[in-house]
PDB file of C-alpha atoms and ligand atoms in Angstrom:
ATOM      1  CA  MET A   1     -73.107 133.237-162.916  1.00 85.00           C
ATOM      2  CA  ASN A   2     -70.664 131.861-160.333  1.00 90.00           C
ATOM      3  CA  GLN A   3     -67.008 130.898-160.613  1.00 91.00           C
ATOM      4  CA  GLN A   4     -67.844 127.239-161.385  1.00 90.00           C
ATOM      5  CA  ASP A   5     -70.200 128.343-164.201  1.00 90.00           C
ATOM      6  CA  ILE A   6     -67.337 130.309-165.778  1.00 94.00           C
ATOM      7  CA  GLU A   7     -65.082 127.282-165.529  1.00 93.00           C
ATOM      8  CA  PHE A   8     -67.861 124.960-166.752  1.00 93.00           C
ATOM      9  CA  ILE A   9     -68.251 127.094-169.928  1.00 96.00           C
ATOM     10  CA  ALA A  10     -64.466 127.344-170.389  1.00 96.00           C
ATOM     11  CA  LEU A  11     -63.943 123.575-170.000  1.00 96.00           C
ATOM     12  CA  LEU A  12     -66.595 122.806-172.550  1.00 97.00           C
ATOM     13  CA  LYS A  13     -65.116 125.405-174.907  1.00 97.00           C
ATOM     14  CA  GLU A  14     -61.740 123.628-174.613  1.00 96.00           C
ATOM     15  CA  LYS A  15     -63.491 120.528-175.929  1.00 95.00           C
ATOM     16  CA  GLY A  16     -65.034 122.445-178.820  1.00 95.00           C
ATOM     17  CA  VAL A  17     -68.468 122.748-177.200  1.00 97.00           C
ATOM     18  CA  LEU A  18     -69.662 126.343-177.337  1.00 96.00           C
ATOM     19  CA  LEU A  19     -72.690 127.262-175.300  1.00 96.00           C
ATOM     20  CA  SER A  20     -74.959 130.193-176.306  1.00 96.00           C
ATOM     21  CA  PRO A  21     -76.733 132.326-173.690  1.00 95.00           C
ATOM     22  CA  THR A  22     -79.978 130.506-174.749  1.00 97.00           C
ATOM     23  CA  GLN A  23     -78.417 127.117-174.062  1.00 97.00           C
ATOM     24  CA  MET A  24     -77.116 128.310-170.680  1.00 96.00           C
ATOM     25  CA  LYS A  25     -80.625 129.525-169.880  1.00 97.00           C
ATOM     26  CA  GLN A  26     -82.130 126.229-170.908  1.00 98.00           C
ATOM     27  CA  LEU A  27     -79.679 124.328-168.602  1.00 98.00           C
ATOM     28  CA  GLU A  28     -80.654 126.638-165.752  1.00 97.00           C
ATOM     29  CA  MET A  29     -84.351 126.109-166.359  1.00 98.00           C
ATOM     30  CA  TYR A  30     -83.742 122.366-166.458  1.00 98.00           C
ATOM     31  CA  TYR A  31     -81.908 122.598-163.130  1.00 98.00           C
ATOM     32  CA  GLU A  32     -84.785 124.594-161.561  1.00 98.00           C
ATOM     33  CA  LEU A  33     -87.444 122.134-162.780  1.00 98.00           C
ATOM     34  CA  LEU A  34     -85.341 119.165-161.599  1.00 98.00           C
ATOM     35  CA  VAL A  35     -85.105 120.572-158.048  1.00 98.00           C
ATOM     36  CA  GLU A  36     -88.783 121.641-158.011  1.00 98.00           C
ATOM     37  CA  TRP A  37     -90.077 118.235-159.223  1.00 98.00           C
ATOM     38  CA  ASN A  38     -87.629 116.353-157.066  1.00 98.00           C
ATOM     39  CA  GLU A  39     -89.573 117.586-153.989  1.00 97.00           C
ATOM     40  CA  LYS A  40     -92.634 115.697-155.225  1.00 95.00           C
ATOM     41  CA  MET A  41     -90.951 112.618-156.703  1.00 96.00           C
ATOM     42  CA  ASN A  42     -87.650 110.766-156.596  1.00 96.00           C
ATOM     43  CA  LEU A  43     -85.649 112.076-159.644  1.00 98.00           C
ATOM     44  CA  THR A  44     -82.159 112.467-158.253  1.00 97.00           C
ATOM     45  CA  GLY A  45     -80.154 112.365-155.038  1.00 97.00           C
ATOM     46  CA  ILE A  46     -78.032 115.325-156.308  1.00 97.00           C
ATOM     47  CA  THR A  47     -79.692 118.691-155.897  1.00 97.00           C
ATOM     48  CA  GLU A  48     -76.928 121.166-155.012  1.00 97.00           C
ATOM     49  CA  ARG A  49     -76.552 123.406-158.052  1.00 97.00           C
ATOM     50  CA  ASP A  50     -72.871 123.044-158.745  1.00 96.00           C
ATOM     51  CA  ALA A  51     -73.101 119.305-158.265  1.00 97.00           C
ATOM     52  CA  VAL A  52     -75.994 118.956-160.760  1.00 98.00           C
ATOM     53  CA  TYR A  53     -73.980 120.973-163.320  1.00 97.00           C
ATOM     54  CA  GLU A  54     -70.952 118.729-162.858  1.00 97.00           C
ATOM     55  CA  LYS A  55     -72.365 115.228-162.167  1.00 97.00           C
ATOM     56  CA  HIS A  56     -75.432 115.429-164.406  1.00 98.00           C
ATOM     57  CA  PHE A  57     -74.912 118.150-167.031  1.00 98.00           C
ATOM     58  CA  PHE A  58     -71.104 117.949-167.635  1.00 98.00           C
ATOM     59  CA  ASP A  59     -71.077 114.211-167.286  1.00 98.00           C
ATOM     60  CA  SER A  60     -73.850 113.870-169.872  1.00 98.00           C
ATOM     61  CA  ILE A  61     -72.278 116.301-172.312  1.00 98.00           C
ATOM     62  CA  SER A  62     -68.886 114.549-171.938  1.00 98.00           C
ATOM     63  CA  LEU A  63     -70.101 111.845-174.315  1.00 98.00           C
ATOM     64  CA  SER A  64     -69.679 114.379-177.141  1.00 98.00           C
ATOM     65  CA  PHE A  65     -65.930 114.632-176.364  1.00 98.00           C
ATOM     66  CA  PHE A  66     -65.596 111.043-177.723  1.00 98.00           C
ATOM     67  CA  VAL A  67     -68.537 110.594-180.103  1.00 98.00           C
ATOM     68  CA  GLY A  68     -68.834 113.374-182.746  1.00 97.00           C
ATOM     69  CA  MET A  69     -72.391 114.552-182.414  1.00 98.00           C
ATOM     70  CA  ASP A  70     -72.244 116.143-185.899  1.00 97.00           C
ATOM     71  CA  LYS A  71     -72.381 112.551-187.286  1.00 96.00           C
ATOM     72  CA  VAL A  72     -75.318 111.607-185.131  1.00 98.00           C
ATOM     73  CA  ASN A  73     -78.876 112.314-186.371  1.00 98.00           C
ATOM     74  CA  THR A  74     -81.023 110.008-184.280  1.00 98.00           C
ATOM     75  CA  LEU A  75     -80.426 109.267-180.587  1.00 98.00           C
ATOM     76  CA  ALA A  76     -82.333 106.885-178.288  1.00 98.00           C
ATOM     77  CA  ASP A  77     -81.719 107.153-174.551  1.00 98.00           C
ATOM     78  CA  ILE A  78     -82.792 104.068-172.589  1.00 98.00           C
ATOM     79  CA  GLY A  79     -83.737 104.344-168.898  1.00 98.00           C
ATOM     80  CA  SER A  80     -83.233 108.122-169.047  1.00 98.00           C
ATOM     81  CA  GLY A  81     -84.673 108.730-165.582  1.00 98.00           C
ATOM     82  CA  ALA A  82     -84.529 112.531-165.070  1.00 98.00           C
ATOM     83  CA  GLY A  83     -83.089 112.911-168.570  1.00 98.00           C
ATOM     84  CA  PHE A  84     -79.462 111.830-168.447  1.00 98.00           C
ATOM     85  CA  PRO A  85     -77.474 111.843-170.617  1.00 98.00           C
ATOM     86  CA  SER A  86     -79.826 112.765-173.439  1.00 98.00           C
ATOM     87  CA  LEU A  87     -81.445 116.033-172.414  1.00 98.00           C
ATOM     88  CA  PRO A  88     -78.227 117.941-171.805  1.00 98.00           C
ATOM     89  CA  LEU A  89     -76.946 116.546-175.090  1.00 98.00           C
ATOM     90  CA  LYS A  90     -80.139 117.712-176.900  1.00 98.00           C
ATOM     91  CA  ILE A  91     -79.793 121.188-175.338  1.00 98.00           C
ATOM     92  CA  VAL A  92     -76.184 121.470-176.566  1.00 98.00           C
ATOM     93  CA  PHE A  93     -76.790 119.726-179.919  1.00 98.00           C
ATOM     94  CA  PRO A  94     -80.275 120.825-180.955  1.00 98.00           C
ATOM     95  CA  HIS A  95     -80.153 119.020-184.309  1.00 98.00           C
ATOM     96  CA  LEU A  96     -80.479 115.610-182.543  1.00 98.00           C
ATOM     97  CA  LYS A  97     -83.769 113.735-183.088  1.00 98.00           C
ATOM     98  CA  LEU A  98     -84.195 112.254-179.615  1.00 98.00           C
ATOM     99  CA  THR A  99     -86.267 109.367-178.337  1.00 98.00           C
ATOM    100  CA  ILE A 100     -86.343 108.729-174.623  1.00 98.00           C
ATOM    101  CA  VAL A 101     -87.566 105.415-173.155  1.00 98.00           C
ATOM    102  CA  ASP A 102     -88.302 104.953-169.485  1.00 98.00           C
ATOM    103  CA  SER A 103     -90.498 102.491-167.634  1.00 98.00           C
ATOM    104  CA  LEU A 104     -91.591 104.973-164.938  1.00 98.00           C
ATOM    105  CA  ASN A 105     -94.465 107.168-166.124  1.00 98.00           C
ATOM    106  CA  LYS A 106     -93.865 109.925-163.558  1.00 97.00           C
ATOM    107  CA  ARG A 107     -90.370 110.470-164.899  1.00 98.00           C
ATOM    108  CA  ILE A 108     -91.750 110.579-168.456  1.00 98.00           C
ATOM    109  CA  GLN A 109     -94.206 113.268-167.288  1.00 98.00           C
ATOM    110  CA  PHE A 110     -91.334 115.251-165.835  1.00 98.00           C
ATOM    111  CA  LEU A 111     -89.331 114.911-169.022  1.00 98.00           C
ATOM    112  CA  GLN A 112     -92.278 116.034-171.179  1.00 98.00           C
ATOM    113  CA  THR A 113     -92.619 119.112-168.950  1.00 98.00           C
ATOM    114  CA  VAL A 114     -88.905 119.942-169.332  1.00 98.00           C
ATOM    115  CA  VAL A 115     -89.108 119.469-173.115  1.00 98.00           C
ATOM    116  CA  SER A 116     -92.155 121.753-173.383  1.00 98.00           C
ATOM    117  CA  GLU A 117     -90.874 124.466-170.948  1.00 98.00           C
ATOM    118  CA  LEU A 118     -87.471 124.646-172.657  1.00 98.00           C
ATOM    119  CA  GLY A 119     -89.096 124.701-176.095  1.00 98.00           C
ATOM    120  CA  LEU A 120     -87.159 121.665-177.325  1.00 98.00           C
ATOM    121  CA  THR A 121     -88.322 120.107-180.603  1.00 98.00           C
ATOM    122  CA  ASP A 122     -87.892 116.629-182.123  1.00 98.00           C
ATOM    123  CA  VAL A 123     -88.051 114.904-178.736  1.00 98.00           C
ATOM    124  CA  SER A 124     -90.322 111.935-178.096  1.00 98.00           C
ATOM    125  CA  CYS A 125     -90.676 110.623-174.559  1.00 98.00           C
ATOM    126  CA  ILE A 126     -91.991 107.052-174.423  1.00 98.00           C
ATOM    127  CA  HIS A 127     -93.354 105.377-171.348  1.00 98.00           C
ATOM    128  CA  GLY A 128     -92.494 101.690-171.612  1.00 98.00           C
ATOM    129  CA  ARG A 129     -89.989  98.926-171.018  1.00 98.00           C
ATOM    130  CA  ALA A 130     -87.117  98.929-173.446  1.00 98.00           C
ATOM    131  CA  GLU A 131     -87.756  95.236-174.093  1.00 98.00           C
ATOM    132  CA  ASP A 132     -91.217  96.045-175.465  1.00 98.00           C
ATOM    133  CA  VAL A 133     -90.447  99.312-177.273  1.00 98.00           C
ATOM    134  CA  ALA A 134     -87.492  97.593-179.072  1.00 98.00           C
ATOM    135  CA  ARG A 135     -89.969  95.194-180.673  1.00 98.00           C
ATOM    136  CA  LEU A 136     -91.808  98.067-182.451  1.00 98.00           C
ATOM    137  CA  VAL A 137     -90.793  98.432-186.050  1.00 97.00           C
ATOM    138  CA  GLU A 138     -90.399 102.225-185.773  1.00 98.00           C
ATOM    139  CA  HIS A 139     -87.702 101.810-183.087  1.00 98.00           C
ATOM    140  CA  ARG A 140     -85.962  98.551-183.944  1.00 98.00           C
ATOM    141  CA  ASP A 141     -82.615  98.737-185.760  1.00 98.00           C
ATOM    142  CA  LYS A 142     -83.124 102.493-186.317  1.00 98.00           C
ATOM    143  CA  TYR A 143     -80.876 104.751-184.230  1.00 98.00           C
ATOM    144  CA  ASP A 144     -77.415 106.126-185.035  1.00 98.00           C
ATOM    145  CA  LEU A 145     -76.614 106.304-181.304  1.00 98.00           C
ATOM    146  CA  VAL A 146     -78.127 104.651-178.242  1.00 98.00           C
ATOM    147  CA  THR A 147     -77.160 105.749-174.720  1.00 98.00           C
ATOM    148  CA  ALA A 148     -77.672 104.444-171.193  1.00 98.00           C
ATOM    149  CA  ARG A 149     -76.275 105.732-167.942  1.00 98.00           C
ATOM    150  CA  ALA A 150     -76.699 103.999-164.580  1.00 94.00           C
ATOM    151  CA  VAL A 151     -79.454 101.587-165.698  1.00 95.00           C
ATOM    152  CA  ALA A 152     -77.996  98.067-165.353  1.00 95.00           C
ATOM    153  CA  ARG A 153     -74.847  95.987-165.781  1.00 96.00           C
ATOM    154  CA  LEU A 154     -73.503  95.924-169.325  1.00 98.00           C
ATOM    155  CA  SER A 155     -74.489  92.300-170.034  1.00 97.00           C
ATOM    156  CA  ALA A 156     -78.177  93.198-169.482  1.00 98.00           C
ATOM    157  CA  LEU A 157     -77.866  96.659-171.030  1.00 98.00           C
ATOM    158  CA  ASN A 158     -76.609  95.236-174.303  1.00 98.00           C
ATOM    159  CA  GLU A 159     -79.872  93.343-174.705  1.00 98.00           C
ATOM    160  CA  LEU A 160     -81.960  96.381-173.724  1.00 98.00           C
ATOM    161  CA  CYS A 161     -80.092  98.888-175.920  1.00 98.00           C
ATOM    162  CA  LEU A 162     -78.529  97.287-178.962  1.00 98.00           C
ATOM    163  CA  PRO A 163     -81.870  96.366-180.572  1.00 98.00           C
ATOM    164  CA  PHE A 164     -82.523 100.129-180.986  1.00 98.00           C
ATOM    165  CA  ALA A 165     -79.264 100.810-182.837  1.00 98.00           C
ATOM    166  CA  ARG A 166     -79.115 100.605-186.583  1.00 98.00           C
ATOM    167  CA  LYS A 167     -76.648  98.281-188.256  1.00 98.00           C
ATOM    168  CA  GLY A 168     -73.367 100.218-188.071  1.00 98.00           C
ATOM    169  CA  GLY A 169     -74.724 102.392-185.263  1.00 98.00           C
ATOM    170  CA  ILE A 170     -73.314 102.501-181.744  1.00 98.00           C
ATOM    171  CA  PHE A 171     -74.375 101.985-178.193  1.00 98.00           C
ATOM    172  CA  ALA A 172     -72.541 104.194-175.629  1.00 98.00           C
ATOM    173  CA  SER A 173     -72.735 102.907-172.105  1.00 98.00           C
ATOM    174  CA  MET A 174     -71.764 105.496-169.504  1.00 98.00           C
ATOM    175  CA  LYS A 175     -70.149 104.005-166.432  1.00 98.00           C
ATOM    176  CA  GLY A 176     -68.304 105.055-163.322  1.00 95.00           C
ATOM    177  CA  ALA A 177     -64.952 103.668-162.122  1.00 92.00           C
ATOM    178  CA  GLU A 178     -63.442 100.389-163.292  1.00 91.00           C
ATOM    179  CA  PRO A 179     -65.853  98.838-165.795  1.00 95.00           C
ATOM    180  CA  GLY A 180     -63.296  96.118-166.653  1.00 95.00           C
ATOM    181  CA  ASP A 181     -65.124  93.178-165.057  1.00 96.00           C
ATOM    182  CA  GLU A 182     -68.461  94.248-166.519  1.00 96.00           C
ATOM    183  CA  ILE A 183     -66.943  94.409-169.975  1.00 97.00           C
ATOM    184  CA  LYS A 184     -65.519  90.879-169.596  1.00 97.00           C
ATOM    185  CA  GLU A 185     -68.881  89.649-168.284  1.00 97.00           C
ATOM    186  CA  ALA A 186     -70.656  91.252-171.302  1.00 98.00           C
ATOM    187  CA  LYS A 187     -68.547  89.473-173.929  1.00 98.00           C
ATOM    188  CA  LYS A 188     -71.071  86.768-174.690  1.00 98.00           C
ATOM    189  CA  SER A 189     -73.986  89.260-174.898  1.00 98.00           C
ATOM    190  CA  MET A 190     -72.072  91.263-177.518  1.00 98.00           C
ATOM    191  CA  ILE A 191     -71.550  88.116-179.613  1.00 98.00           C
ATOM    192  CA  GLU A 192     -75.184  87.085-179.264  1.00 98.00           C
ATOM    193  CA  LEU A 193     -76.406  90.606-180.127  1.00 98.00           C
ATOM    194  CA  LYS A 194     -74.098  90.941-183.175  1.00 98.00           C
ATOM    195  CA  ALA A 195     -72.032  93.713-181.724  1.00 98.00           C
ATOM    196  CA  LYS A 196     -68.402  94.351-180.883  1.00 98.00           C
ATOM    197  CA  LEU A 197     -66.530  96.389-178.345  1.00 98.00           C
ATOM    198  CA  GLN A 198     -65.041  99.343-180.167  1.00 98.00           C
ATOM    199  CA  GLU A 199     -63.352 101.403-177.534  1.00 98.00           C
ATOM    200  CA  THR A 200     -63.481 102.422-173.857  1.00 98.00           C
ATOM    201  CA  PHE A 201     -62.795 106.050-172.978  1.00 98.00           C
ATOM    202  CA  HIS A 202     -61.802 107.360-169.578  1.00 98.00           C
ATOM    203  CA  LEU A 203     -62.362 110.823-168.170  1.00 97.00           C
ATOM    204  CA  LYS A 204     -62.418 112.532-164.796  1.00 97.00           C
ATOM    205  CA  LEU A 205     -65.112 114.931-163.752  1.00 97.00           C
ATOM    206  CA  PRO A 206     -63.420 118.330-163.666  1.00 95.00           C
ATOM    207  CA  PHE A 207     -64.060 119.501-160.131  1.00 94.00           C
ATOM    208  CA  GLU A 208     -64.750 116.380-158.096  1.00 95.00           C
ATOM    209  CA  GLN A 209     -62.159 114.379-160.087  1.00 96.00           C
ATOM    210  CA  SER A 210     -64.101 111.129-159.961  1.00 97.00           C
ATOM    211  CA  ASP A 211     -63.559 108.600-162.698  1.00 97.00           C
ATOM    212  CA  ARG A 212     -65.980 107.952-165.587  1.00 98.00           C
ATOM    213  CA  HIS A 213     -65.808 105.472-168.413  1.00 98.00           C
ATOM    214  CA  ILE A 214     -67.675 105.485-171.695  1.00 98.00           C
ATOM    215  CA  ILE A 215     -67.892 102.111-173.383  1.00 98.00           C
ATOM    216  CA  ILE A 216     -68.533 102.277-177.107  1.00 98.00           C
ATOM    217  CA  ILE A 217     -70.082  99.177-178.660  1.00 98.00           C
ATOM    218  CA  LYS A 218     -70.675  98.926-182.398  1.00 98.00           C
ATOM    219  CA  LYS A 219     -73.621  97.010-183.843  1.00 98.00           C
ATOM    220  CA  VAL A 220     -72.357  95.013-186.791  1.00 98.00           C
ATOM    221  CA  GLU A 221     -75.525  93.158-187.816  1.00 98.00           C
ATOM    222  CA  HIS A 222     -79.252  93.383-187.262  1.00 97.00           C
ATOM    223  CA  THR A 223     -80.404  92.122-183.849  1.00 97.00           C
ATOM    224  CA  PRO A 224     -81.557  88.471-184.008  1.00 97.00           C
ATOM    225  CA  TYR A 225     -85.358  88.261-183.773  1.00 97.00           C
ATOM    226  CA  LYS A 226     -85.285  86.427-180.330  1.00 97.00           C
ATOM    227  CA  TYR A 227     -83.809  89.545-178.649  1.00 98.00           C
ATOM    228  CA  PRO A 228     -84.746  91.337-176.490  1.00 98.00           C
ATOM    229  CA  ARG A 229     -86.402  88.592-174.509  1.00 98.00           C
ATOM    230  CA  LYS A 230     -89.605  89.281-172.494  1.00 98.00           C
ATOM    231  CA  ALA A 231     -89.668  92.280-170.195  1.00 98.00           C
ATOM    232  CA  GLY A 232     -87.708  91.609-167.039  1.00 98.00           C
ATOM    233  CA  ILE A 233     -85.745  88.630-168.331  1.00 98.00           C
ATOM    234  CA  PRO A 234     -82.628  90.553-169.591  1.00 98.00           C
ATOM    235  CA  MET A 235     -82.055  91.927-166.044  1.00 97.00           C
ATOM    236  CA  LYS A 236     -82.937  88.679-164.216  1.00 97.00           C
ATOM    237  CA  GLN A 237     -81.131  86.340-166.490  1.00 98.00           C
ATOM    238  CA  PRO A 238     -78.498  88.362-168.362  1.00 98.00           C
ATOM    239  CA  ILE A 239     -76.639  86.669-171.270  1.00 98.00           C
ATOM    240  CA  VAL A 240     -73.382  85.677-169.565  1.00 96.00           C
TER     241      VAL A 240
HETATM  242  N1  SAM B   1     -79.996 107.413-166.865  1.00 71.41           N
HETATM  243  C1  SAM B   1     -80.461 108.216-165.730  1.00 71.41           C
HETATM  244  C2  SAM B   1     -79.270 108.772-164.989  1.00 71.41           C
HETATM  245  O1  SAM B   1     -78.123 108.431-165.346  1.00 71.41           O
HETATM  246  O2  SAM B   1     -79.438 109.527-164.022  1.00 71.41           O
HETATM  247  C3  SAM B   1     -81.386 107.415-164.814  1.00 71.41           C
HETATM  248  C4  SAM B   1     -80.828 106.217-164.130  1.00 71.41           C
HETATM  249  S1  SAM B   1     -82.047 105.433-163.100  1.00 71.41           S
HETATM  250  C5  SAM B   1     -80.955 104.755-161.915  1.00 71.41           C
HETATM  251  C6  SAM B   1     -82.524 104.074-164.087  1.00 71.41           C
HETATM  252  C7  SAM B   1     -83.768 104.378-164.942  1.00 71.41           C
HETATM  253  O3  SAM B   1     -83.981 103.311-165.831  1.00 71.41           O
HETATM  254  C8  SAM B   1     -85.019 104.546-164.114  1.00 71.41           C
HETATM  255  O4  SAM B   1     -85.664 105.772-164.447  1.00 71.41           O
HETATM  256  C9  SAM B   1     -85.913 103.328-164.527  1.00 71.41           C
HETATM  257  O5  SAM B   1     -87.280 103.642-164.534  1.00 71.41           O
HETATM  258  C10 SAM B   1     -85.359 103.041-165.897  1.00 71.41           C
HETATM  259  N2  SAM B   1     -85.469 101.622-166.334  1.00 71.41           N
HETATM  260  C11 SAM B   1     -85.041 100.536-165.648  1.00 71.41           C
HETATM  261  N3  SAM B   1     -85.322  99.390-166.375  1.00 71.41           N
HETATM  262  C12 SAM B   1     -85.874  99.806-167.533  1.00 71.41           C
HETATM  263  C13 SAM B   1     -86.380  99.134-168.692  1.00 71.41           C
HETATM  264  N4  SAM B   1     -86.330  97.800-168.766  1.00 71.41           N
HETATM  265  N5  SAM B   1     -86.899  99.864-169.718  1.00 71.41           N
HETATM  266  C14 SAM B   1     -86.962 101.202-169.634  1.00 71.41           C
HETATM  267  N6  SAM B   1     -86.524 101.912-168.565  1.00 71.41           N
HETATM  268  C15 SAM B   1     -85.980 101.237-167.555  1.00 71.41           C
END
């Protein structure tokens, strides 16, 4: 364990997140698999260990500083890529019933390997477009919490993600610096998708000090049947 690991554990502890030795070991195994598989496929541009812990693991777990995970049972992560933010959240909060959706099969294979090697249970990794998966009755209007980090602009993301949330559930969009314009641009999509902006939280990553924002959108009614539109349309012609 290096000095940053000690600070990483202490910073999470300050936020009420206590990591057991098993969870620390799972994060380390995840890091090792990420770097190993990244040599064969494009999973992340960040491979230096301390940077992965800060920009992927800490950043993912930071959602729990603002959304109480004890109240979340089901989580859907859309466009999870190499597993962010949902896999670090699942490691830290093992009670979560997690569904991951990604349109790139190689990334799904990587995620299935991580899930199996780390011995995680109640995780389902689905290869597919969010637009198609959200039409399936077992995933539509179902989840307490839906997450997306670095997938698309908010106006398009609302259409990809909100259909998964149950009525009264939330969509947490994890963004970098200054999401103000995106939020304004996404106003119409929230109205169309029967959702409302609840709150925007700001944090700084602890070592690098870069800005992050977490936009919390609450789903107030079931998603109208016409959404999401056909695969590709929400990104090409976002509701603006
Ligand atoms: N969320 C991860 C992160 O923060 O590191 C990955 C971000 S990566 C830039 C975007 C991911 O979204 C890719 O893995 C891509 O395959 C996936 N993706 C893009 N459009 C999608 C769609 N319509 N349905 C499902 N996955 C999608």
